[in-house]
Amino acid sequence: LPEKERENFTREFIETLSACVSAGKTSRLEEVVYSWRSTALIYADPELATELKRPLTGETRRIPRP
């Protein structure tokens, strides 16, 4: 992840961790990590990032999984 995104991840992770501790449930923390993992995979694959930035044309296209 770029530095700014690492900062955003850290902030969201800590906020969510705090909320999970208060609620006694960790399921939301797993969602945060999974979501950011997907974001990191997109940053790591320039071709995938380019494909995801294209405008939708109405035709059905399949985007390969990272």
XYZ file of N, CA, C and O in Angstrom:
264
model
N 0.830 -1.187 0.000
C 0.000 0.000 0.000
C 0.872 1.248 0.000
O 1.914 1.276 0.662
N 0.452 2.287 -0.700
C 1.143 3.569 -0.611
C 1.051 4.099 0.830
O 0.162 3.716 1.591
N 1.960 4.990 1.181
C 2.036 5.473 2.556
C 0.701 6.023 3.069
O 0.278 5.713 4.185
N 0.034 6.836 2.290
C -1.250 7.416 2.710
C -2.274 6.320 2.996
O -3.033 6.391 3.977
N -2.301 5.307 2.164
C -3.244 4.203 2.367
C -2.870 3.371 3.591
O -3.739 2.861 4.297
N -1.576 3.222 3.862
C -1.152 2.527 5.084
C -1.646 3.284 6.316
O -2.094 2.679 7.290
N -1.567 4.606 6.256
C -2.076 5.425 7.363
C -3.584 5.226 7.534
O -4.073 5.088 8.654
N -4.304 5.213 6.418
C -5.753 5.007 6.476
C -6.090 3.629 7.043
O -7.007 3.484 7.856
N -5.343 2.611 6.597
C -5.565 1.259 7.115
C -5.316 1.216 8.619
O -6.124 0.673 9.379
N -4.202 1.785 9.047
C -3.856 1.761 10.473
C -4.927 2.436 11.309
O -5.358 1.910 12.338
N -5.395 3.589 10.854
C -6.433 4.310 11.572
C -7.714 3.484 11.654
O -8.306 3.326 12.724
N -8.133 2.932 10.519
C -9.371 2.139 10.505
C -9.221 0.871 11.349
O -10.139 0.486 12.070
N -8.060 0.239 11.271
C -7.817 -0.979 12.039
C -7.918 -0.699 13.543
O -8.586 -1.418 14.281
N -7.253 0.371 13.998
C -7.254 0.702 15.429
C -8.659 1.081 15.902
O -9.111 0.638 16.964
N -9.364 1.878 15.113
C -10.732 2.259 15.484
C -11.644 1.036 15.560
O -12.444 0.894 16.486
N -11.508 0.157 14.579
C -12.342 -1.041 14.554
C -11.955 -1.992 15.678
O -12.828 -2.586 16.320
N -10.661 -2.133 15.944
C -10.205 -2.983 17.040
C -10.783 -2.501 18.368
O -11.279 -3.292 19.167
N -10.750 -1.206 18.582
C -11.303 -0.631 19.805
C -12.796 -0.936 19.924
O -13.284 -1.324 20.996
N -13.525 -0.778 18.836
C -14.961 -1.062 18.846
C -15.224 -2.554 19.093
O -16.152 -2.910 19.825
N -14.398 -3.404 18.507
C -14.556 -4.848 18.689
C -14.317 -5.249 20.139
O -15.036 -6.086 20.684
N -13.313 -4.662 20.748
C -13.031 -4.950 22.154
C -14.219 -4.525 23.016
O -14.651 -5.260 23.899
N -14.760 -3.355 22.735
C -15.914 -2.863 23.501
C -17.134 -3.766 23.339
O -17.870 -4.011 24.289
N -17.331 -4.262 22.114
C -18.513 -5.081 21.834
C -18.291 -6.562 22.134
O -19.251 -7.332 22.209
N -17.035 -6.956 22.252
C -16.744 -8.363 22.510
C -16.898 -9.252 21.290
O -17.076 -10.460 21.403
N -16.845 -8.654 20.107
C -16.970 -9.404 18.843
C -15.865 -8.965 17.897
O -15.560 -7.780 17.794
N -15.295 -9.914 17.162
C -14.183 -9.582 16.262
C -14.544 -9.684 14.782
O -13.700 -9.433 13.940
N -15.766 -10.026 14.461
C -16.120 -10.248 13.055
C -15.875 -9.012 12.189
O -15.429 -9.131 11.041
N -16.135 -7.838 12.694
C -15.923 -6.613 11.901
C -14.445 -6.402 11.612
O -14.074 -5.935 10.537
N -13.579 -6.761 12.546
C -12.142 -6.614 12.331
C -11.679 -7.500 11.171
O -10.872 -7.080 10.346
N -12.230 -8.692 11.090
C -11.902 -9.588 9.977
C -12.305 -8.968 8.644
O -11.576 -9.079 7.652
N -13.459 -8.305 8.621
C -13.932 -7.651 7.402
C -12.991 -6.527 6.985
O -12.710 -6.360 5.793
N -12.515 -5.758 7.956
C -11.594 -4.653 7.659
C -10.304 -5.191 7.050
O -9.823 -4.689 6.033
N -9.746 -6.222 7.657
C -8.494 -6.795 7.153
C -8.700 -7.375 5.750
O -7.881 -7.152 4.852
N -9.794 -8.089 5.539
C -10.069 -8.666 4.226
C -10.206 -7.576 3.165
O -9.655 -7.681 2.066
N -10.932 -6.514 3.500
C -11.134 -5.417 2.559
C -9.810 -4.749 2.187
O -9.535 -4.483 1.005
N -8.993 -4.461 3.191
C -7.708 -3.821 2.916
C -6.751 -4.757 2.188
O -5.937 -4.307 1.385
N -6.862 -6.050 2.435
C -6.027 -7.013 1.699
C -6.364 -6.934 0.211
O -5.482 -6.919 -0.642
N -7.646 -6.855 -0.094
C -8.076 -6.736 -1.491
C -7.545 -5.448 -2.111
O -7.089 -5.440 -3.258
N -7.582 -4.360 -1.362
C -7.050 -3.086 -1.842
C -5.557 -3.193 -2.121
O -5.064 -2.716 -3.148
N -4.832 -3.843 -1.218
C -3.387 -4.013 -1.398
C -3.084 -4.846 -2.642
O -2.137 -4.549 -3.379
N -3.886 -5.863 -2.898
C -3.675 -6.693 -4.090
C -3.864 -5.872 -5.366
O -3.138 -6.063 -6.346
N -4.804 -4.961 -5.359
C -5.032 -4.110 -6.531
C -3.835 -3.187 -6.746
O -3.353 -3.032 -7.866
N -3.337 -2.588 -5.673
C -2.156 -1.729 -5.801
C -0.942 -2.522 -6.290
O -0.094 -1.995 -7.000
N -0.861 -3.786 -5.928
C 0.286 -4.613 -6.295
C 0.240 -5.082 -7.745
O 1.252 -5.513 -8.295
N -0.920 -4.985 -8.382
C -1.081 -5.475 -9.758
C -1.532 -4.321 -10.650
O -2.726 -4.049 -10.766
N -0.584 -3.643 -11.309
C -0.934 -2.485 -12.135
C -1.957 -2.805 -13.234
O -2.807 -1.972 -13.549
N -1.891 -3.994 -13.816
C -2.849 -4.345 -14.866
C -4.267 -4.429 -14.298
O -5.218 -3.969 -14.929
N -4.397 -5.023 -13.135
C -5.707 -5.116 -12.503
C -6.218 -3.728 -12.134
O -7.388 -3.415 -12.367
N -5.352 -2.899 -11.605
C -5.746 -1.526 -11.250
C -6.246 -0.776 -12.480
O -7.266 -0.087 -12.431
N -5.556 -0.922 -13.591
C -5.962 -0.273 -14.840
C -7.325 -0.785 -15.293
O -8.201 -0.011 -15.688
N -7.519 -2.092 -15.225
C -8.788 -2.696 -15.632
C -9.941 -2.194 -14.764
O -11.027 -1.887 -15.262
N -9.707 -2.068 -13.483
C -10.770 -1.631 -12.574
C -11.095 -0.145 -12.721
O -12.180 0.294 -12.336
N -10.178 0.629 -13.289
C -10.402 2.073 -13.468
C -11.117 2.402 -14.772
O -11.544 3.527 -14.974
N -11.254 1.433 -15.656
C -11.931 1.682 -16.925
C -13.411 1.959 -16.708
O -14.030 1.370 -15.833
N -13.971 2.835 -17.538
C -15.414 3.066 -17.435
C -16.186 1.822 -17.879
O -15.728 1.073 -18.749
N -17.329 1.608 -17.283
C -18.170 0.483 -17.677
C -18.859 0.835 -18.990
O -19.347 1.943 -19.165
N -18.903 -0.120 -19.896
C -19.485 0.143 -21.209
C -20.846 -0.499 -21.390
O -21.447 -0.371 -22.441
N -21.303 -1.215 -20.394
C -22.587 -1.882 -20.526
C -22.441 -3.320 -20.989
O -23.345 -4.112 -20.837
N -21.323 -3.657 -21.558
C -21.114 -5.033 -21.969
C -20.621 -5.838 -20.760
O -20.048 -5.309 -19.822
N -20.889 -7.104 -20.786
C -20.460 -7.959 -19.684
C -18.992 -8.307 -19.883
O -18.607 -8.857 -20.907
N -18.203 -7.935 -18.892
C -16.781 -8.268 -18.938
C -16.415 -8.941 -17.638
O -16.946 -8.608 -16.586
N -15.528 -9.854 -17.713
C -15.089 -10.572 -16.525
C -13.712 -10.052 -16.139
O -12.793 -10.060 -16.965
N -13.584 -9.609 -14.897
C -12.301 -9.133 -14.389
C -11.656 -10.304 -13.671
O -12.257 -10.901 -12.773
N -10.424 -10.638 -14.036
C -9.771 -11.782 -13.411
C -9.511 -11.541 -11.926
O -9.245 -10.413 -11.510
N -9.612 -12.594 -11.146
C -9.324 -12.491 -9.721
C -7.832 -12.328 -9.519
O -7.043 -12.909 -10.250
N -7.444 -11.536 -8.524
C -6.006 -11.351 -8.254
C -5.383 -12.613 -7.697
O -6.006 -13.470 -7.200
